[in-house]
CSV table of C-alpha atoms and ligand atoms in Angstrom, one decimal:
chain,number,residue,atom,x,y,z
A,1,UNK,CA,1.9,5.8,-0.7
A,2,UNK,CA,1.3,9.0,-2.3
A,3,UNK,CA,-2.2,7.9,-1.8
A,4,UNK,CA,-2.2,9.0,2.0
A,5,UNK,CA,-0.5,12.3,1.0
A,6,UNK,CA,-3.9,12.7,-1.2
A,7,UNK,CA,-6.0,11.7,1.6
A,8,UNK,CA,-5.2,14.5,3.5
A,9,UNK,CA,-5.1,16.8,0.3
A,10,UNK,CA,-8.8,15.8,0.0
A,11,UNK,CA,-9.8,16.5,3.1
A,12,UNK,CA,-8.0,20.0,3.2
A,13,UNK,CA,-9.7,21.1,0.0
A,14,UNK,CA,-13.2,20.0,0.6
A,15,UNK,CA,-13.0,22.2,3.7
A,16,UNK,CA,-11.2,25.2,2.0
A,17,UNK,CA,-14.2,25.2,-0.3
A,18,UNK,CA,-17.1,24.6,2.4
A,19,UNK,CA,-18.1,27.6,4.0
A,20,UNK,CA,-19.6,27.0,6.7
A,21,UNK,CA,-17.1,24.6,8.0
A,22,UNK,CA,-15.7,25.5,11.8
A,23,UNK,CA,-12.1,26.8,12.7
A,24,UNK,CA,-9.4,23.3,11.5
A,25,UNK,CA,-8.8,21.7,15.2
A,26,UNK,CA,-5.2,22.4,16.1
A,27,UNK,CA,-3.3,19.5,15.5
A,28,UNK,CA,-5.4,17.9,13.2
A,29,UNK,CA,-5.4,20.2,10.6
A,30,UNK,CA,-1.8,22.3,10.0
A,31,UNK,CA,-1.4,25.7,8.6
A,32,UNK,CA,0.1,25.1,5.3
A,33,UNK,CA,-1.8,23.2,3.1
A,34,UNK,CA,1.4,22.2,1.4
A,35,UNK,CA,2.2,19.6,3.9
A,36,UNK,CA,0.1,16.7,5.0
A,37,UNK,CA,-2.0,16.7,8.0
A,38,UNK,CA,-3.7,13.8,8.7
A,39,UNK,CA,-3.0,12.4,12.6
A,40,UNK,CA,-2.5,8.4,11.1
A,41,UNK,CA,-0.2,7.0,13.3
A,42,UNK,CA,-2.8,5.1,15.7
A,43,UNK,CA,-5.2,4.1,13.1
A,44,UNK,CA,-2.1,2.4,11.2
A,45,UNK,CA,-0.2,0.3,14.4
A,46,UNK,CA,-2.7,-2.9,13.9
A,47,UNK,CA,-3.1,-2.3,9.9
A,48,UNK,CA,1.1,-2.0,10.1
A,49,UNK,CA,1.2,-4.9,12.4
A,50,UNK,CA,-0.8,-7.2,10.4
A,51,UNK,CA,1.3,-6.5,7.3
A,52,UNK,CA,4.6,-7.3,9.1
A,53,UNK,CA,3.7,-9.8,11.6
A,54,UNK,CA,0.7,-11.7,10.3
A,55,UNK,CA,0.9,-14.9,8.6
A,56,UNK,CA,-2.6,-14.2,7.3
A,57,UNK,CA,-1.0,-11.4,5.1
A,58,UNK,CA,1.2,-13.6,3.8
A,59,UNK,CA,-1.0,-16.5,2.9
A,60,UNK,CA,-3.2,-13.4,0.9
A,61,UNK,CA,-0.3,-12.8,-1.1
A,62,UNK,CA,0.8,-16.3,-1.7
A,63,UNK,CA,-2.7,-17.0,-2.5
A,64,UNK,CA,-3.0,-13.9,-5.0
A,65,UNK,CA,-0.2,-14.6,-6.9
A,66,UNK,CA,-0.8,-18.1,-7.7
A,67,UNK,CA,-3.8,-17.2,-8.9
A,68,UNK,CA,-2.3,-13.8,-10.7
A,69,UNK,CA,0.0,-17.3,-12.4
A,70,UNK,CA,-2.7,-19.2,-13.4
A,71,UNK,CA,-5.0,-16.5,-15.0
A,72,UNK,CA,-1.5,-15.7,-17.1
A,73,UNK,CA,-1.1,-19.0,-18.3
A,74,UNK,CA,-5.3,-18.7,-19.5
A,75,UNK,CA,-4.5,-15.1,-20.9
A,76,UNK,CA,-2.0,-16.2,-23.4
A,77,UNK,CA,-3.9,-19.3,-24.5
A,78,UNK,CA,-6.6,-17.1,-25.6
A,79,UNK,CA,-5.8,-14.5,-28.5
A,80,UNK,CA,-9.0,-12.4,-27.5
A,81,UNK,CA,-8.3,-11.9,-23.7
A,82,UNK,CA,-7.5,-8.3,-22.9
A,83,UNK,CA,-8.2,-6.6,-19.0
A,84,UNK,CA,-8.6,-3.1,-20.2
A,85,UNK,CA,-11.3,-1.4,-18.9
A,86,UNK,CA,-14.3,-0.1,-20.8
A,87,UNK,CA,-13.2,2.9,-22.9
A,88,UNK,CA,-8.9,2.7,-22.2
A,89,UNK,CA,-8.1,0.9,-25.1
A,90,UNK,CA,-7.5,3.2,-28.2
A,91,UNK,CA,-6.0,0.4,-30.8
A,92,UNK,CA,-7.6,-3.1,-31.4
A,93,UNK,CA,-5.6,-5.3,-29.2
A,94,UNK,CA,-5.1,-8.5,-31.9
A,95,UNK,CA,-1.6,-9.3,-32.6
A,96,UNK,CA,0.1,-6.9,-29.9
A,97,UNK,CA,2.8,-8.8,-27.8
A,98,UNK,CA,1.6,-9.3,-24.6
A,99,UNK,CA,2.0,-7.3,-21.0
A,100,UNK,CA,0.7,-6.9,-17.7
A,101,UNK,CA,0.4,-3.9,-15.6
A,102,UNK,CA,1.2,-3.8,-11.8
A,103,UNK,CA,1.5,-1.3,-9.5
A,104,UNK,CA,4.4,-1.1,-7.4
A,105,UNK,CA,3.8,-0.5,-3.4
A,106,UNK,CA,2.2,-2.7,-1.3
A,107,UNK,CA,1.3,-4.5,-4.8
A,108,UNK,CA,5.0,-6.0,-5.1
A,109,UNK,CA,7.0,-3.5,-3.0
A,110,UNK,CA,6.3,-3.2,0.4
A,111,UNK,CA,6.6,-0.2,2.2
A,112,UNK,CA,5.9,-1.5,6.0
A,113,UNK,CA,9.2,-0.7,7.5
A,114,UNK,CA,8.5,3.1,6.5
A,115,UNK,CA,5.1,3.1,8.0
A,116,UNK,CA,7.2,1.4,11.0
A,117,UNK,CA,9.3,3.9,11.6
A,118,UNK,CA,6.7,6.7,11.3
A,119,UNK,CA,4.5,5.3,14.2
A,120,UNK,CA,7.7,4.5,16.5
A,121,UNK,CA,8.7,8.2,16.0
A,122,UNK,CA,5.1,9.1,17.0
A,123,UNK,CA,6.0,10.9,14.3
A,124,UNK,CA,2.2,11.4,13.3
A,125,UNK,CA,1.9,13.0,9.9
A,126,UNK,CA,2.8,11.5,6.3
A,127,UNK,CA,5.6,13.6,5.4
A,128,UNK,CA,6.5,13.2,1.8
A,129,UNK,CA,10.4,14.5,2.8
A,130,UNK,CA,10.5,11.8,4.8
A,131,UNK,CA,8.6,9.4,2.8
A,132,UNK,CA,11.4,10.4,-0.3
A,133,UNK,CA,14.2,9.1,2.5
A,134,UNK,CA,13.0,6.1,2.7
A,135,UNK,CA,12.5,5.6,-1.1
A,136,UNK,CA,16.1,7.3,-1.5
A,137,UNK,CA,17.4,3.9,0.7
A,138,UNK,CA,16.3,1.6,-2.0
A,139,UNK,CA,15.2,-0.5,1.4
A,140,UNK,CA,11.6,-1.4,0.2
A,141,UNK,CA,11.2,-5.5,0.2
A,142,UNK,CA,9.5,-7.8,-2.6
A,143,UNK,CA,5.6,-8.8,-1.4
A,144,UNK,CA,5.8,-12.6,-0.8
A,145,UNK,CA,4.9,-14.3,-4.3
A,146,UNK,CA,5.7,-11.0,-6.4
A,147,UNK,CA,9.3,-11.8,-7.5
A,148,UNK,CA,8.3,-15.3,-8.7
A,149,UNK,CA,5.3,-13.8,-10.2
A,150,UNK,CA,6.9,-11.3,-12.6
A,151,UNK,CA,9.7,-13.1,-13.4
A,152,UNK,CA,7.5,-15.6,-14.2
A,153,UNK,CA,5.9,-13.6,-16.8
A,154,UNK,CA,8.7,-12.5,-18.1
A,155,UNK,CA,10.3,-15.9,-19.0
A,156,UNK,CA,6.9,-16.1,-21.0
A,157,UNK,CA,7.5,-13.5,-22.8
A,158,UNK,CA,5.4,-11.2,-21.3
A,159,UNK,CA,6.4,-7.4,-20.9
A,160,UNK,CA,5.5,-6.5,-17.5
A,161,UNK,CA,4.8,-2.6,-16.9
A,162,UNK,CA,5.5,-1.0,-13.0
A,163,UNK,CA,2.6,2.0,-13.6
A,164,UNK,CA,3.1,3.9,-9.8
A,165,UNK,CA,2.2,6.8,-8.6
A,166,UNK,CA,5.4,7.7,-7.4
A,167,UNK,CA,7.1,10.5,-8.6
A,168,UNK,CA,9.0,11.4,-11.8
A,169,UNK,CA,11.5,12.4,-11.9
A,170,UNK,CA,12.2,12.8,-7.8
A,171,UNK,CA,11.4,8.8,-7.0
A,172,UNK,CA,12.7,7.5,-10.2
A,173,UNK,CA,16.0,6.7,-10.1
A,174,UNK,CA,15.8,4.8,-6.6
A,175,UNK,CA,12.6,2.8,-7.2
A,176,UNK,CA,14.0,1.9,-10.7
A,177,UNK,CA,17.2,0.7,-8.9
A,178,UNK,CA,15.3,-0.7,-5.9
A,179,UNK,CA,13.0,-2.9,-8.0
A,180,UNK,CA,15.7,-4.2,-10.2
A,181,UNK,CA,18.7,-5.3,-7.0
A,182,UNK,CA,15.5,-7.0,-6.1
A,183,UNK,CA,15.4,-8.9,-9.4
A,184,UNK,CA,12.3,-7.6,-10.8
A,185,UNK,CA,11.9,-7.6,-14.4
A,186,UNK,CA,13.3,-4.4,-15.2
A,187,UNK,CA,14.5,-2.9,-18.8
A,188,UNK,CA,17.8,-1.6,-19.7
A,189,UNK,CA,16.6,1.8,-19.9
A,190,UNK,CA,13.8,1.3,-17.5
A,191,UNK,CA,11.3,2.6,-19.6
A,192,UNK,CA,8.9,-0.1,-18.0
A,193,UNK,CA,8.8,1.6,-15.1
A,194,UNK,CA,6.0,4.6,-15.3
A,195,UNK,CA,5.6,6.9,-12.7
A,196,UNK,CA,3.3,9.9,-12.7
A,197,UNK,CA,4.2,12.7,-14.2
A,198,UNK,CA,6.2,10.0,-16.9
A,199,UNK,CA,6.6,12.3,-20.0
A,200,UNK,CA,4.5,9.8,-22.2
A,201,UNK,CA,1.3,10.4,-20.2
A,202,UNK,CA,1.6,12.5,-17.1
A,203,UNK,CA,-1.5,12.3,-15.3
A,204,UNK,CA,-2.1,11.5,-12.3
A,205,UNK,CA,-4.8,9.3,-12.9
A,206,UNK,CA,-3.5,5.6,-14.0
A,207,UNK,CA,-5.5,5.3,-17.2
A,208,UNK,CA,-3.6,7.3,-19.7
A,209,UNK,CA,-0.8,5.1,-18.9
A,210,UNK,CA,-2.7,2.0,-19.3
A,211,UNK,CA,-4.0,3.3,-22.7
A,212,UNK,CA,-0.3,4.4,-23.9
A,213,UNK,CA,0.9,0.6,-22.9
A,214,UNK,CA,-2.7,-0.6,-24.9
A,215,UNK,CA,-1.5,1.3,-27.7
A,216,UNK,CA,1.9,-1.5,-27.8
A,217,UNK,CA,0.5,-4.8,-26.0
A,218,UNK,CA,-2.5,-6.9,-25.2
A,219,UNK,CA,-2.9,-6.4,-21.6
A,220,UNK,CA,-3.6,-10.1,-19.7
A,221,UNK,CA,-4.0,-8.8,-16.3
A,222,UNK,CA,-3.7,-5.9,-14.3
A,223,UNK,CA,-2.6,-6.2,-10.5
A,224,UNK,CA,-2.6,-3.6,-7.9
A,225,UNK,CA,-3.9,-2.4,-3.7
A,226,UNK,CA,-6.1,0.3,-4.8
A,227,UNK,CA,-9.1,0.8,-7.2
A,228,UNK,CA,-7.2,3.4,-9.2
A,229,UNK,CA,-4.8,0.8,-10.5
A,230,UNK,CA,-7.5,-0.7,-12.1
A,231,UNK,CA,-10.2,2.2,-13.5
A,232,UNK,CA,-10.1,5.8,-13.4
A,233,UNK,CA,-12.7,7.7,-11.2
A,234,UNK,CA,-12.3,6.3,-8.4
A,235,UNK,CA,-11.7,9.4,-6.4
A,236,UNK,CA,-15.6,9.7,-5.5
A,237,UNK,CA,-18.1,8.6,-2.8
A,238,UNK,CA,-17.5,5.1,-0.8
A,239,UNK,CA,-20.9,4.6,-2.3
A,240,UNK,CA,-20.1,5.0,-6.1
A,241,UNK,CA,-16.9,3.2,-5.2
A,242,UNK,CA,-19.0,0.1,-4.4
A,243,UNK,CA,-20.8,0.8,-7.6
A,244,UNK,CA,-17.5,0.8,-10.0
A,245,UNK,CA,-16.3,-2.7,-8.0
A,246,UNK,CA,-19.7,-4.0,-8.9
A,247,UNK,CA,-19.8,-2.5,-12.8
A,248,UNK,CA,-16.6,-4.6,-13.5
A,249,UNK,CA,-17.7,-7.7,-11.4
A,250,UNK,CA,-16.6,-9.9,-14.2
A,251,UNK,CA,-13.1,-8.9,-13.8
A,252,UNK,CA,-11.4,-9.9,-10.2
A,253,UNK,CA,-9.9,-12.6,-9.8
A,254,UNK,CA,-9.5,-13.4,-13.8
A,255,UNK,CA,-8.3,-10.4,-15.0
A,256,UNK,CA,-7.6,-7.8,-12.3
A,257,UNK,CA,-6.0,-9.0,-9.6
A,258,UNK,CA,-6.1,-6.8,-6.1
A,259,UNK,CA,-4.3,-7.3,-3.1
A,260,UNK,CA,-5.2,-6.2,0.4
A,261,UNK,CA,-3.8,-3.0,2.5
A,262,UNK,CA,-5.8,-1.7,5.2
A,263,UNK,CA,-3.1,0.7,6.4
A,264,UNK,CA,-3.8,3.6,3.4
A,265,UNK,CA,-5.1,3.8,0.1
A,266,UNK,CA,-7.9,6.1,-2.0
A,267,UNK,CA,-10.5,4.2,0.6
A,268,UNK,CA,-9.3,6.2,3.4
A,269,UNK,CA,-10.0,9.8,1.0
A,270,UNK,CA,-13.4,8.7,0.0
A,271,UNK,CA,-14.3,8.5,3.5
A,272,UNK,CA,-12.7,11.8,4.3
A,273,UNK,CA,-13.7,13.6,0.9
A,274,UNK,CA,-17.4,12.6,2.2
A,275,UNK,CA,-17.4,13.4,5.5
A,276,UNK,CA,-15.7,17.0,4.7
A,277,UNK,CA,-18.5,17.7,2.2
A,278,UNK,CA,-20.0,17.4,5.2
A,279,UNK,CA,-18.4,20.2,7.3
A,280,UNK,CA,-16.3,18.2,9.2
A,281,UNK,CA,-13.2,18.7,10.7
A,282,UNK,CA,-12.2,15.8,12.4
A,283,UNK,CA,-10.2,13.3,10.1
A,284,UNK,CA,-10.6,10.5,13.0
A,285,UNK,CA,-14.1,11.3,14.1
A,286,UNK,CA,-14.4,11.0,10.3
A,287,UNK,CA,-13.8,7.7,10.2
A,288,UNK,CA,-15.9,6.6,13.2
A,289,UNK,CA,-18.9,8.4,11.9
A,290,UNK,CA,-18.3,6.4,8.6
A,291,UNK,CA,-18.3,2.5,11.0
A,292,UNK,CA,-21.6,0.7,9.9
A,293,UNK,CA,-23.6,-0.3,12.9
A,294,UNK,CA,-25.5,-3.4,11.4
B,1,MG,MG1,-0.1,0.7,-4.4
């Protein structure tokens, strides 16, 4: 979720630095760049919709995870499996205890209800006060298939990481409480759940904690909504987006795993980090400048 927070971010600072950009529209664009500022709320009611109402969605997840299941039980028959990316892995993998790495929302958390409650408000803008209520409730829901999933991989032996880019320490306690009433795997001390800013590799970007789990396990699969829970870099043009999907080809659906969510993700910022390169203002005239007509 932090994603959308980013999204706005982006396009903020691509215009801060653009000079010949025109004067921010009121009500797209707010004062203080501090807060975010992106108008969402009618681009999100089908996406939000579809998550909560459709049984499409829910067949998507079913279908993911059995297949998330099956690639596990290939991943430890074979010694020489690992799904790090090219350069993450530090330490040769052989004879490291395995583990897989999932993201948390909208991967096995899902966050609908606060997306919910933000367009019923017409409350328009991502607030991340309001976004830290609705993590403080511990109220986020398992993704149908998830549950089985990790616990699944657990009872294999299998140490299963939560790398999220939610906050530490201001999200910690309450996702590390919310994931385990739910019954995911979670440790004693919790240390495998890693959020950003996690003292053992605080970046924002997801790869340092990969590496830093590489460094202890073989890693059989990675599992997550947005290209950055798979590779690093991914905060770049739609176009080299495409490029990165197609570099590690190979990989979906055998060793990275991603599941769908149309209603935010780093997606949304490529298209506005391009289109403010651009000089525009206009986060929704953005996007329908970005629609491909054939
Ligand atoms: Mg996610």
């Amino acid at each position: 979720m932090r994603i959308r927070l980013i999204a706005a971010s982006v396009l903020l600072t691509v215009l801060a630095g653009c000079a010949s950009h025109p004067t921010p529209t009121p009500g797209v664009l707010a004062p203080d760049s501090a807060q975010p500022i992106v108008s969402e709320s009618n681009n999100t009611l089908d996406a939000t919709l579809w998550m909560q109402q459709s049984a499409e969605y829910e067949a998507v997840l079913l279908g993911s995870y059995t297949l998330a299941r099956q690639q596990l039980d290939l991943a430890l028959a074979d010694p020489n499996w690992d799904a790090m990316p090219t350069g993450e892995r530090k330490v040769p993998a052989s004879g490291l205890s395995p583990a897989v790495i999932a993201d948390a929302d909208e991967t096995l958390l899902d966050n609908s209800a606060f997306q919910a409650r933000s367009i019923r408000a017409q409350n328009t803008d991502f607030n991340y006060a309001a976004w830290l209520s609705w993590v403080s409730e511990r109220r986020a829901r398992a993704l149908p298939g998830a549950l089985a999933f990790y616990r699944y991989a657990a009872e294999q032996g299998v140490s299963v990481y939560y790398v999220s880019n939610r906050d530490d320490p201001a999200e910690r306690a309450a996702t590390v409480d919310n994931l385990r009433a739910l019954g995911f795997p979670v440790a004693e001390d919790g240390s495998n759940v890693m959020l950003r800013n996690d003292p053992r590799a605080p970046s924002r970007d997801k790869g340092e904690r990969r590496t830093w789990i590489s460094e202890r396990h073989r890693v059989l699969l990675l599992l997550g909504d947005n290209l950055g829970d798979f590779v690093d870099g991914v905060a770049t043009s739609p176009r080299a987006r495409h490029t990165l999907v197609e570099r590690y080809r190979p990989r979906w659906g055998r060793q990275w795993i991603m599941l769908p969510n149309p209603a935010y993700g780093s997606w949304e910022s490529a298209i506005l980090r391009e289109c403010g390169e651009r000089g525009k203002t206009d986060p929704n005239g953005c996007k329908r400048d970005a629609l491909r007509l054939q």
